[in-house]
Amino acid sequence: MTAPILQTRGLTMRFGGVIAVNGVDFSLQEAELRCLIGPNGAGKSTFFKCLTGQLRPSHGDVLFRGHSIAGSQSHAIARHGVGIKTQVPSVFDGLSVRENVWLAAARVNPGRLADTMTDAALQRVGIGAIAGRMVGQLAHGQRQLVELAMVVAPEPDLILLDEPAAGMTDDEVDRLVDLIKELNKRHALVVVEHDMQFIRRVARTVTVFHQGAILVEGDVADILVDARVRDVYLGRQAA
Amino acid sequence: MSRLLPVLGNIAVLVAGLAALFGLPAFAETYVIINATIFASFAILALSLALIWGYAGILCFGQAAFFGLGGYTYAVAAINFGDTTGAAALAVALPALFAALLGYFMFWGRISDVYLGVITLTVSLILYRFVNQTAGEQWNIGEAPLGGFNGIPSTPILNWPGRPGEQLAPENIFSLAAGLLILVYFGCKALLATRFGRVVVAIRENEARVALLGYDTRRYKLAIFVVGGAVAGLSGLMFANSVFVSPTMFSLPVSGQIIIWVIIGGLGTLIGPVIGCILMQVLTNWLGTLNQVPGFGWVDPNLVLGVILMVFVLLVPKGLMALAADAVRWVVRNLPFPRRGKVPEGRKGDVRSASATGSHLESVHTSPFRRFAPPSPSGGRKSSA
Ligand SMILES: Nc1ncnc2c1ncn2[C@@H]1O[C@H](COP(=O)(O)OP(=O)(O)OP(=O)(O)O)[C@@H](O)[C@H]1O
Ligand SMILES: [Mg+2]
């Protein structure tokens, strides 16, 4: 087995009395696609924030290709090649769609190349037609796509997507599924989603979070029929 | 047309600037020229805050600190050097250096926006207090007495470079101030159009996202803050050449005024604060004279200005520039005759996009205090909900 692109060891995030992430040992191979599921409050978003430097973990370590990045600044981690789409779209509302994506591309490639990368990312995500619109005026699903294009544009090696399908129309979800599959040819991805239909369409390996810890991890077909998962998650979903 | 508008705007600003630059010294009396020099130096000061607050989102409550430092540095250095050229350079360099130090502690300390306001305000008040009590021999810097409460009435006037003793005439000082104003205005525009400027605007919009893209936001904020300090220092230099330096340059009313100019002119524009500054100066002067007219003695200029500020914050929060833009749009939309050049169906999107991209920098704040408002969660569907 080759070295993982991402690994966490005993990763823990505590907010006062609340332990949002509790001793997580997680490992992701190069160019792997992993889906992360779990009920509300399981700690998925907090886990992502620890990986990207938005939060400094209370304990444990995060290794990116063997280098510890736990407690590093967000921008330093991003420069290693980590891109994240946050749960609530984090975009520049007062700027145009194109400007949003350009800022992402211009970080890695100043000059004309940034323009080319911007166009490519806009086309790839399928938002070329709204490139001139102000992001603040867009619908939630479109804002998700803008953020997705921002994540895709600089071609990071590791892509983290927190609930990317939320608020999207069926057509947009179809495009997202295709995009994720295509991205996975060259990039490693971790995708958090609540929508089981969506998970079925993209997932191979699934990790289930429950109360900040990994409950179970395995093949998507096994996970979706696992009784424990049903209890903590699907059971609630069906109710 | 929407692509043309910014260009037309730039030309209009340039023409107006050059007209003032060359027209005024030819026709106006000396006291008008001196007043106009004060306006121009204040307008440069307005630009310094328009840049760092309007575009970088850094609300500095103590911009007067750099203004005063620029003026005092110039006065002290000019008295000591004899020649004013080096003193003028120092008047820009020292405030920039001070901004670099202050900014380093604020941005690397990652203090919140509110504390940034408090710290900058406090620093300017400390400087004010300090300079105010520098009367007496022990506060001489070289040959320059700081002069405490009275300031330095002997502030030298700029001489021609390399020719100490040959002072610039008031018309020359005005031309310099107006020329610098034009230069700083277009300099800011050019800066904002670079990659650096666009990242700075993005930081105003959403700093966390800029960091997640891999930009070290602290460096960008520090750099733009230093530019703001240098520009404020430059305005202090020109002010010192139209009046003389005194502790009031550091005072709270000056810091407050700058904020008022920006709010009234329009946060997130450059020309707005310049216009706001000049209008408010003219108004203040006029209210001052009105005060002398029998029957109008009760008019308190500060009260009137306060009311104007309140009206703007409550009714025209986006400022004069946005108001003017809305007015133009309204007139165009309600023109009684059909517009020429019908837009073909398929290209409508393009036309919209052109206008949107063209105006991306002159941006869209709902309230001057937007940065203090809690972030509004966007109403996204939670698939689990
Ligand atoms: N900044 C914070 N301060 C205190 N508690 C927090 C903070 N952030 C998250 N939590 C708590 O940590 C737990 C995990 O939250 P998190 O947002 O990571 O869950 P999640 O799995 O992403 O849930 P969802 O599916 O609803 O997005 C929750 O109990 C939450 O209330
Ligand atoms: Mg979450």
XYZ file of C-alpha atoms and ligand atoms in Angstrom:
656
model
C 0.000 0.000 0.000
C 1.326 3.457 -0.912
C 1.606 6.298 1.581
C -1.694 8.073 2.288
C -2.249 11.643 1.094
C -4.084 12.427 4.307
C -3.904 10.853 7.701
C -5.158 11.884 11.127
C -4.005 10.387 14.394
C -6.192 10.694 17.458
C -7.592 13.951 16.105
C -9.687 15.635 18.797
C -11.569 18.937 18.874
C -13.110 20.064 22.113
C -15.378 23.095 22.602
C -15.557 23.557 26.355
C -17.475 20.458 27.462
C -18.478 19.393 23.945
C -16.140 16.962 22.207
C -17.018 17.535 18.554
C -14.264 15.312 17.156
C -13.042 12.522 19.391
C -9.790 10.663 18.682
C -10.318 10.171 14.959
C -7.816 7.988 13.069
C -8.577 8.610 9.414
C -6.586 7.662 6.354
C -7.083 8.547 2.691
C -5.037 7.233 -0.242
C -3.852 9.292 -3.215
C -6.685 9.776 -5.729
C -9.173 8.057 -3.413
C -12.803 9.138 -3.176
C -14.252 8.852 0.297
C -17.740 9.713 1.429
C -18.234 10.872 4.985
C -21.697 10.532 6.474
C -23.224 10.829 9.896
C -26.193 12.461 11.636
C -26.389 16.190 12.390
C -23.796 17.198 14.936
C -21.639 14.108 14.326
C -18.617 16.340 13.870
C -18.090 16.138 10.097
C -17.776 19.873 9.504
C -15.600 20.299 12.584
C -13.344 17.518 11.267
C -12.971 19.453 7.985
C -12.208 22.660 9.865
C -9.424 20.907 11.756
C -7.985 19.620 8.483
C -7.971 23.078 6.849
C -6.661 25.174 9.718
C -9.947 26.942 10.438
C -9.749 25.331 13.870
C -6.670 24.308 15.816
C -7.193 20.730 17.023
C -7.156 20.214 20.791
C -5.189 16.968 20.426
C -3.829 14.678 17.781
C -2.095 15.160 14.496
C -2.964 15.756 10.849
C -0.481 14.528 8.248
C -0.585 15.645 4.627
C 1.736 13.407 2.601
C 3.636 12.733 5.790
C 4.006 16.376 6.886
C 2.214 17.488 10.013
C -0.191 20.330 9.214
C -2.119 20.311 12.504
C -2.360 23.858 13.830
C -0.962 25.438 10.642
C -2.609 28.548 9.214
C -5.373 28.074 6.645
C -3.388 29.698 3.867
C -0.358 27.513 4.519
C -2.456 24.351 4.360
C -4.151 25.548 1.174
C -0.725 26.055 -0.364
C 0.070 22.389 0.212
C -2.752 21.649 -2.216
C -5.875 21.322 -0.099
C -9.129 22.883 -1.310
C -12.396 23.004 0.641
C -16.000 23.772 -0.144
C -17.525 24.723 3.172
C -21.003 23.771 4.339
C -22.366 27.320 4.153
C -21.025 28.591 0.818
C -18.031 30.801 1.522
C -17.831 33.122 -1.481
C -17.355 36.808 -2.281
C -20.894 38.154 -2.513
C -19.936 41.603 -3.766
C -17.854 40.289 -6.672
C -18.800 38.679 -9.964
C -18.739 34.914 -10.461
C -15.731 35.264 -12.742
C -13.855 37.426 -10.224
C -14.533 34.817 -7.510
C -13.039 32.014 -9.558
C -10.221 34.189 -10.875
C -9.063 34.905 -7.322
C -8.747 31.176 -6.745
C -6.832 30.634 -9.990
C -4.604 33.675 -9.570
C -3.192 32.331 -6.315
C -1.407 29.489 -8.064
C -0.875 31.070 -11.478
C -0.507 34.817 -11.803
C -0.904 36.445 -15.196
C -2.621 35.185 -18.328
C -2.595 31.590 -17.208
C -4.954 32.547 -14.377
C -7.487 33.775 -16.953
C -7.242 30.504 -18.848
C -7.641 28.473 -15.656
C -10.629 30.596 -14.682
C -12.375 29.938 -17.979
C -11.602 26.252 -17.729
C -13.035 26.004 -14.200
C -16.164 27.957 -15.164
C -16.773 25.602 -18.093
C -16.034 22.516 -16.050
C -18.568 23.396 -13.387
C -20.986 24.654 -16.026
C -21.436 28.227 -14.844
C -19.904 30.012 -17.825
C -23.284 31.544 -18.647
C -23.517 33.356 -15.306
C -19.865 34.436 -15.175
C -20.778 38.128 -15.029
C -23.449 37.896 -12.333
C -22.867 39.137 -8.803
C -22.547 36.109 -6.532
C -24.672 37.738 -3.840
C -27.678 37.674 -6.161
C -27.487 33.970 -6.997
C -29.610 31.106 -5.689
C -28.111 28.793 -3.080
C -27.394 26.008 -5.552
C -25.630 28.367 -7.926
C -23.532 29.747 -5.085
C -22.534 26.164 -4.309
C -21.389 25.794 -7.922
C -19.405 29.030 -7.734
C -17.614 27.796 -4.642
C -17.040 24.467 -6.354
C -15.425 26.243 -9.312
C -13.226 28.160 -6.866
C -12.107 24.892 -5.311
C -11.529 23.208 -8.662
C -9.726 26.083 -10.423
C -6.319 25.777 -8.716
C -6.402 21.952 -9.114
C -5.658 21.034 -5.490
C -4.498 17.488 -4.818
C -6.980 17.002 -2.002
C -10.542 18.301 -2.312
C -12.910 18.440 0.663
C -16.605 18.991 -0.123
C -19.032 19.664 2.738
C -22.612 18.978 1.602
C -22.025 20.089 -2.000
C -25.459 19.031 -3.285
C -27.503 21.032 -0.775
C -29.835 23.469 -2.487
C -29.113 22.208 -5.987
C -31.667 21.396 -8.655
C -31.728 17.850 -10.069
C -29.819 18.981 -13.146
C -27.175 20.642 -11.020
C -26.843 17.476 -8.910
C -26.362 15.402 -12.080
C -23.596 17.726 -13.168
C -22.044 17.560 -9.685
C -21.990 13.748 -9.767
C -20.229 13.791 -13.142
C -17.806 16.417 -11.918
C -16.891 14.468 -8.783
C -16.270 11.330 -10.819
C -14.144 13.256 -13.278
C -12.195 15.051 -10.523
C -11.526 11.719 -8.884
C -9.433 10.621 -11.883
C -6.663 12.915 -10.685
C -7.566 14.245 -7.230
C -8.287 12.729 -3.843
C -11.697 13.729 -2.485
C -13.627 13.586 0.760
C -17.342 14.291 0.320
C -19.755 14.908 3.181
C -23.388 14.367 2.214
C -26.672 13.597 3.901
C -28.437 12.637 0.684
C -28.242 8.837 0.416
C -29.299 8.842 -3.243
C -26.303 11.014 -3.910
C -23.981 8.805 -1.854
C -25.120 5.731 -3.802
C -24.247 7.442 -7.073
C -20.682 8.471 -6.214
C -19.385 6.429 -3.279
C -17.122 3.437 -3.092
C -15.792 3.606 0.462
C -17.835 5.289 3.172
C -16.815 6.457 6.638
C -19.575 6.965 9.194
C -19.142 9.528 11.970
C -21.153 9.350 15.161
C -20.669 11.610 18.162
C -17.293 12.778 16.932
C -15.821 9.322 16.387
C -15.666 6.890 13.467
C -18.499 4.421 13.952
C -17.742 2.196 10.988
C -15.917 2.338 7.697
C -16.298 0.154 4.612
C -17.752 -0.501 1.211
C -20.810 1.575 0.376
C -23.015 -1.478 -0.205
C -22.171 -2.888 3.226
C -22.441 0.430 5.033
C -25.879 1.261 3.736
C -27.285 -2.011 5.112
C -25.292 -1.929 8.370
C -27.618 -2.122 11.369
C -25.566 0.273 13.520
C -25.534 2.867 10.773
C -29.255 2.401 10.321
C -29.747 3.007 14.027
C -27.734 6.191 14.339
C -28.411 7.669 10.985
C -30.717 6.073 8.486
C -33.184 5.260 11.216
C -33.454 8.918 12.061
C -33.532 9.864 8.440
C -36.525 7.591 7.803
C -38.424 8.751 10.874
C -22.388 51.701 -22.719
C -21.642 50.005 -19.443
C -18.060 49.382 -20.513
C -17.779 53.008 -21.480
C -19.062 54.426 -18.189
C -15.936 53.825 -16.073
C -13.791 55.308 -18.830
C -16.044 58.362 -19.082
C -15.924 58.640 -15.296
C -12.139 58.636 -15.297
C -12.024 61.262 -18.029
C -14.517 63.449 -16.157
C -12.453 63.223 -12.965
C -9.262 64.023 -14.844
C -10.798 66.998 -16.640
C -12.291 68.396 -13.431
C -8.993 67.883 -11.632
C -6.909 69.529 -14.337
C -9.396 72.396 -14.652
C -9.020 73.118 -10.940
C -5.280 72.598 -11.131
C -4.718 75.158 -13.885
C -7.819 77.332 -13.655
C -7.837 78.269 -10.016
C -4.353 79.803 -9.665
C -5.035 81.956 -12.747
C -8.221 83.576 -11.499
C -8.683 83.179 -7.760
C -7.516 85.408 -4.943
C -4.817 84.175 -2.596
C -7.099 83.311 0.313
C -9.257 81.205 -2.021
C -6.159 79.435 -3.271
C -5.003 78.692 0.264
C -8.444 77.394 1.167
C -8.436 75.237 -1.942
C -5.033 73.853 -0.919
C -6.497 72.846 2.434
C -9.407 71.173 0.627
C -7.030 69.281 -1.643
C -4.887 68.070 1.246
C -8.009 66.939 3.117
C -9.249 65.224 -0.033
C -6.011 63.224 -0.125
C -6.687 62.323 3.511
C -10.197 61.205 2.508
C -8.663 58.961 -0.148
C -6.426 57.303 2.421
C -9.427 56.122 4.416
C -11.535 55.458 1.304
C -8.820 53.006 0.309
C -8.315 51.097 3.534
C -11.901 51.198 4.819
C -13.835 51.202 1.566
C -11.760 48.581 -0.202
C -9.867 46.627 2.440
C -12.602 46.807 5.078
C -10.180 48.109 7.704
C -12.083 50.712 9.711
C -9.319 52.852 11.134
C -10.693 55.320 13.680
C -7.295 56.964 14.026
C -6.354 57.956 10.493
C -5.555 61.386 11.942
C -2.507 59.828 13.623
C -0.771 59.390 10.263
C -1.966 62.797 9.091
C -0.483 64.479 12.145
C 2.699 62.425 12.000
C 3.197 63.429 8.372
C 2.751 67.106 9.194
C 4.974 67.098 12.258
C 7.673 64.995 10.609
C 7.800 67.492 7.784
C 7.886 70.539 10.055
C 10.562 69.165 12.384
C 12.748 67.800 9.603
C 12.425 70.919 7.443
C 13.435 73.202 10.313
C 16.472 71.030 11.009
C 17.535 70.287 7.438
C 17.093 73.798 6.065
C 16.114 72.234 2.730
C 12.580 70.833 2.569
C 12.921 68.124 -0.074
C 14.211 65.414 2.231
C 11.719 66.506 4.880
C 8.864 65.983 2.407
C 10.053 62.436 1.687
C 10.293 61.715 5.420
C 6.768 63.046 5.900
C 5.535 60.148 3.794
C 8.049 57.530 4.941
C 7.669 57.919 8.703
C 3.853 57.555 8.837
C 4.210 54.546 6.525
C 6.742 53.005 8.897
C 4.508 53.751 11.869
C 1.573 52.134 10.046
C 3.766 49.109 9.354
C 4.596 48.684 13.045
C 1.051 49.271 14.257
C -0.387 47.096 11.488
C 2.023 44.291 12.227
C 0.817 44.010 15.818
C -2.837 44.353 14.847
C -2.913 41.952 11.907
C -0.486 39.332 13.203
C -2.322 39.494 16.530
C -5.503 38.762 14.557
C -7.565 41.216 16.569
C -11.196 41.720 15.602
C -12.487 44.661 13.557
C -13.963 46.391 16.588
C -10.715 46.225 18.544
C -8.847 47.473 15.513
C -11.040 50.578 15.613
C -10.452 50.970 19.335
C -6.681 50.537 19.081
C -6.236 52.990 16.207
C -8.438 55.515 17.996
C -6.443 55.100 21.191
C -3.131 55.495 19.405
C -4.250 58.746 17.783
C -5.499 60.077 21.131
C -2.223 59.166 22.838
C -0.308 61.036 20.138
C -2.659 64.006 20.514
C -2.184 64.084 24.275
C 1.542 63.699 23.924
C 2.071 66.429 21.324
C -0.285 68.729 23.209
C 2.017 68.813 26.243
C 5.308 69.340 24.412
C 5.630 73.024 25.286
C 9.063 74.088 26.495
C 12.757 73.706 25.730
C 12.995 70.045 26.747
C 10.755 69.137 23.814
C 12.928 70.657 21.139
C 13.947 68.165 18.464
C 17.209 69.580 17.211
C 16.331 73.147 16.347
C 12.605 72.521 16.108
C 10.416 73.314 19.113
C 7.368 71.023 19.185
C 5.506 73.895 20.787
C 2.846 71.909 22.659
C -0.669 73.253 22.360
C 0.426 75.972 19.917
C 2.039 73.662 17.413
C 4.790 74.941 15.149
C 3.691 78.281 13.639
C 7.101 78.546 11.970
C 6.443 75.452 9.812
C 8.584 76.110 6.723
C 7.002 76.315 3.280
C 8.372 73.902 0.670
C 11.280 75.239 -1.341
C 12.124 74.295 -4.931
C 14.129 71.041 -4.821
C 17.826 71.778 -4.345
C 17.276 75.505 -3.891
C 16.864 76.137 -0.149
C 15.400 79.535 0.584
C 13.451 79.744 -2.662
C 9.978 79.040 -1.356
C 7.046 77.958 -3.438
C 4.333 80.589 -3.884
C 0.800 79.773 -2.632
C -0.260 79.088 -6.248
C 2.587 76.558 -6.604
C 1.644 74.874 -3.339
C -1.932 74.625 -4.561
C -0.843 73.172 -7.900
C 1.277 70.622 -6.063
C -1.562 69.640 -3.729
C -4.083 69.375 -6.571
C -1.598 67.491 -8.734
C -0.883 65.043 -5.899
C -4.605 64.592 -5.331
C -5.078 63.605 -8.977
C -2.023 61.371 -8.824
C -3.108 59.621 -5.632
C -6.626 59.155 -6.986
C -5.471 57.436 -10.160
C -2.723 55.657 -8.252
C -5.336 54.095 -5.965
C -7.424 53.120 -9.007
C -4.430 51.463 -10.621
C -3.473 49.694 -7.400
C -6.973 48.296 -6.988
C -6.906 46.920 -10.521
C -3.811 44.800 -9.844
C -3.912 41.291 -8.466
C -2.900 42.736 -5.108
C -5.833 45.147 -5.162
C -8.306 42.481 -6.141
C -7.162 40.222 -3.309
C -7.532 43.147 -0.899
C -11.129 43.685 -2.045
C -11.776 39.960 -1.654
C -10.505 40.153 1.937
C -13.115 42.827 2.605
C -15.752 40.499 1.189
C -14.726 37.319 2.996
C -11.367 37.046 4.692
C -11.729 33.393 5.682
C -12.274 32.377 2.060
C -9.241 34.317 0.883
C -7.155 32.422 3.436
C -8.640 29.094 2.336
C -7.563 29.934 -1.207
C -3.983 30.137 0.065
C -3.390 33.879 0.414
C -1.783 35.095 3.631
C -4.360 37.787 4.359
C -2.240 39.448 7.047
C 0.381 40.497 4.501
C -2.204 42.032 2.204
C -3.921 43.916 5.003
C -0.618 45.178 6.318
C 0.485 46.354 2.875
C -2.727 48.280 2.147
C -2.691 49.742 5.673
C 0.846 51.018 5.055
C -0.234 52.568 1.753
C -3.094 54.264 3.635
C -0.628 55.564 6.246
C 1.705 56.919 3.570
C -1.143 58.694 1.754
C -2.377 60.195 5.035
C 1.188 61.343 5.741
C 1.291 62.997 2.327
C -1.919 64.861 3.100
C -0.381 65.972 6.401
C 2.583 67.319 4.462
C 0.352 69.378 2.165
C -1.763 70.565 5.076
C 1.396 71.713 6.875
C 2.175 73.769 3.787
C -1.198 75.470 3.673
C -1.634 76.194 7.400
C 0.938 75.049 9.957
C 1.166 71.987 12.136
C -0.615 71.858 15.484
C -1.836 69.068 17.791
C -5.374 69.332 16.414
C -4.095 67.395 13.402
C -4.102 64.322 15.678
C -7.435 65.095 17.279
C -10.612 63.074 17.412
C -12.629 65.596 15.370
C -10.194 65.123 12.471
C -10.420 61.324 12.628
C -14.188 61.614 12.877
C -14.402 64.009 9.937
C -12.543 61.604 7.662
C -15.048 58.888 8.484
C -17.906 61.307 7.794
C -16.478 62.241 4.386
C -16.263 58.589 3.429
C -19.776 57.785 4.626
C -21.334 60.779 2.917
C -19.410 60.282 -0.309
C -19.945 56.558 -0.426
C -18.032 53.692 1.112
C -16.391 51.519 -1.531
C -15.760 54.340 -4.001
C -12.798 56.667 -4.368
C -14.383 59.715 -5.942
C -17.262 59.737 -3.421
C -15.132 60.507 -0.363
C -13.251 63.202 -2.301
C -16.531 64.898 -3.221
C -17.887 64.306 0.280
C -14.785 65.919 1.754
C -14.917 69.007 -0.435
C -18.681 69.471 0.026
C -18.363 69.198 3.787
C -15.447 71.644 3.837
C -17.360 74.179 1.766
C -20.402 73.692 3.964
C -18.386 74.070 7.174
C -16.821 77.284 5.921
C -20.184 78.655 4.840
C -21.815 77.746 8.156
C -18.939 79.500 9.885
C -19.684 82.745 8.028
C -23.437 82.313 8.377
C -22.803 82.262 12.082
C -21.634 85.888 11.913
C -24.795 87.101 10.161
C -27.196 88.799 12.590
C -30.124 86.519 13.343
C -28.195 83.345 12.494
C -25.924 83.332 15.526
C -27.713 80.255 16.842
C -26.487 78.123 13.927
C -23.917 75.716 15.305
C -21.855 74.263 12.426
C -21.109 71.077 14.350
C -24.788 70.508 15.040
C -25.659 70.943 11.370
C -22.895 68.575 10.313
C -24.083 66.043 12.878
C -27.609 66.198 11.503
C -26.295 65.744 7.965
C -24.327 62.690 9.036
C -27.399 61.182 10.701
C -29.526 61.820 7.631
C -26.955 60.057 5.480
C -26.473 57.071 7.757
C -30.232 56.567 8.050
C -31.486 57.578 4.598
C -28.542 57.410 2.183
C -26.336 54.732 3.744
C -24.562 54.064 0.456
C -23.556 57.688 0.081
C -23.731 60.335 -2.611
C -22.136 58.285 -5.379
C -24.671 55.471 -5.131
C -27.444 58.061 -4.939
C -26.180 59.729 -8.114
C -25.840 56.371 -9.871
C -29.412 55.460 -8.890
C -30.620 58.813 -10.188
C -28.879 58.323 -13.539
C -30.278 54.808 -13.837
C -33.764 56.084 -13.015
C -33.575 58.799 -15.649
C -32.281 56.378 -18.286
C -34.992 53.861 -17.507
C -37.729 56.468 -17.647
C -36.622 58.186 -20.837
C -39.769 58.924 -22.849
C -38.272 57.648 -26.120
C -37.182 54.074 -26.901
C -33.500 53.406 -26.564
C -31.478 52.937 -29.705
C -29.706 49.695 -30.555
C -32.031 46.949 -29.395
C -30.195 44.196 -27.586
C -30.453 40.900 -29.485
C -32.113 38.186 -27.397
C -29.133 35.857 -27.137
C -26.764 38.550 -25.942
C -28.711 39.912 -23.033
C -26.658 37.885 -20.592
C -23.449 39.343 -21.966
C -24.647 42.871 -21.559
C -25.603 42.241 -17.981
C -22.298 40.622 -17.312
C -20.368 43.520 -18.760
C -22.001 45.969 -16.411
C -21.491 43.661 -13.481
C -17.793 43.121 -14.151
C -17.183 46.739 -14.879
C -18.416 47.812 -11.509
C -16.937 45.065 -9.403
C -14.592 47.311 -7.532
C -16.944 50.190 -6.919
C -18.892 47.879 -4.772
C -22.040 47.277 -2.952
C -22.260 47.890 0.724
C -25.652 48.051 2.282
C -24.456 49.921 5.335
C -21.214 51.557 6.323
C -21.180 49.390 9.403
C -21.697 46.163 7.522
C -18.465 44.749 8.894
C -19.871 44.905 12.399
C -23.108 43.166 11.538
C -23.358 39.480 12.379
C -22.861 37.293 9.322
C -26.221 36.337 7.920
C -26.535 32.604 7.407
C -27.566 31.994 3.838
C -30.851 30.213 3.671
C -29.657 26.921 2.356
C -31.658 23.786 2.412
C -30.203 21.227 4.771
C -30.873 17.959 3.059
C -31.372 16.322 6.426
C -33.841 18.885 7.665
N -17.536 26.656 17.399
C -18.209 25.749 18.126
N -18.401 25.943 19.438
C -19.056 25.035 20.188
N -19.583 23.908 19.698
C -19.436 23.658 18.379
C -18.753 24.568 17.532
N -18.750 24.054 16.289
C -19.417 22.890 16.354
N -19.825 22.641 17.615
C -20.530 21.452 18.060
O -19.802 20.342 17.624
C -20.671 19.294 17.225
C -20.339 18.877 15.806
O -20.740 19.903 14.887
P -20.482 19.776 13.338
O -20.956 21.029 12.725
O -19.096 19.378 13.094
O -21.442 18.603 12.929
P -21.779 18.052 11.485
O -21.507 16.613 11.513
O -21.122 18.847 10.449
O -23.352 18.276 11.435
P -24.294 18.692 10.234
O -24.609 17.443 9.518
O -25.489 19.244 10.908
O -23.573 19.680 9.416
C -22.080 19.820 17.382
O -22.579 19.358 18.607
C -21.886 21.311 17.425
O -22.883 21.912 18.192
Mg -21.726 20.014 8.918
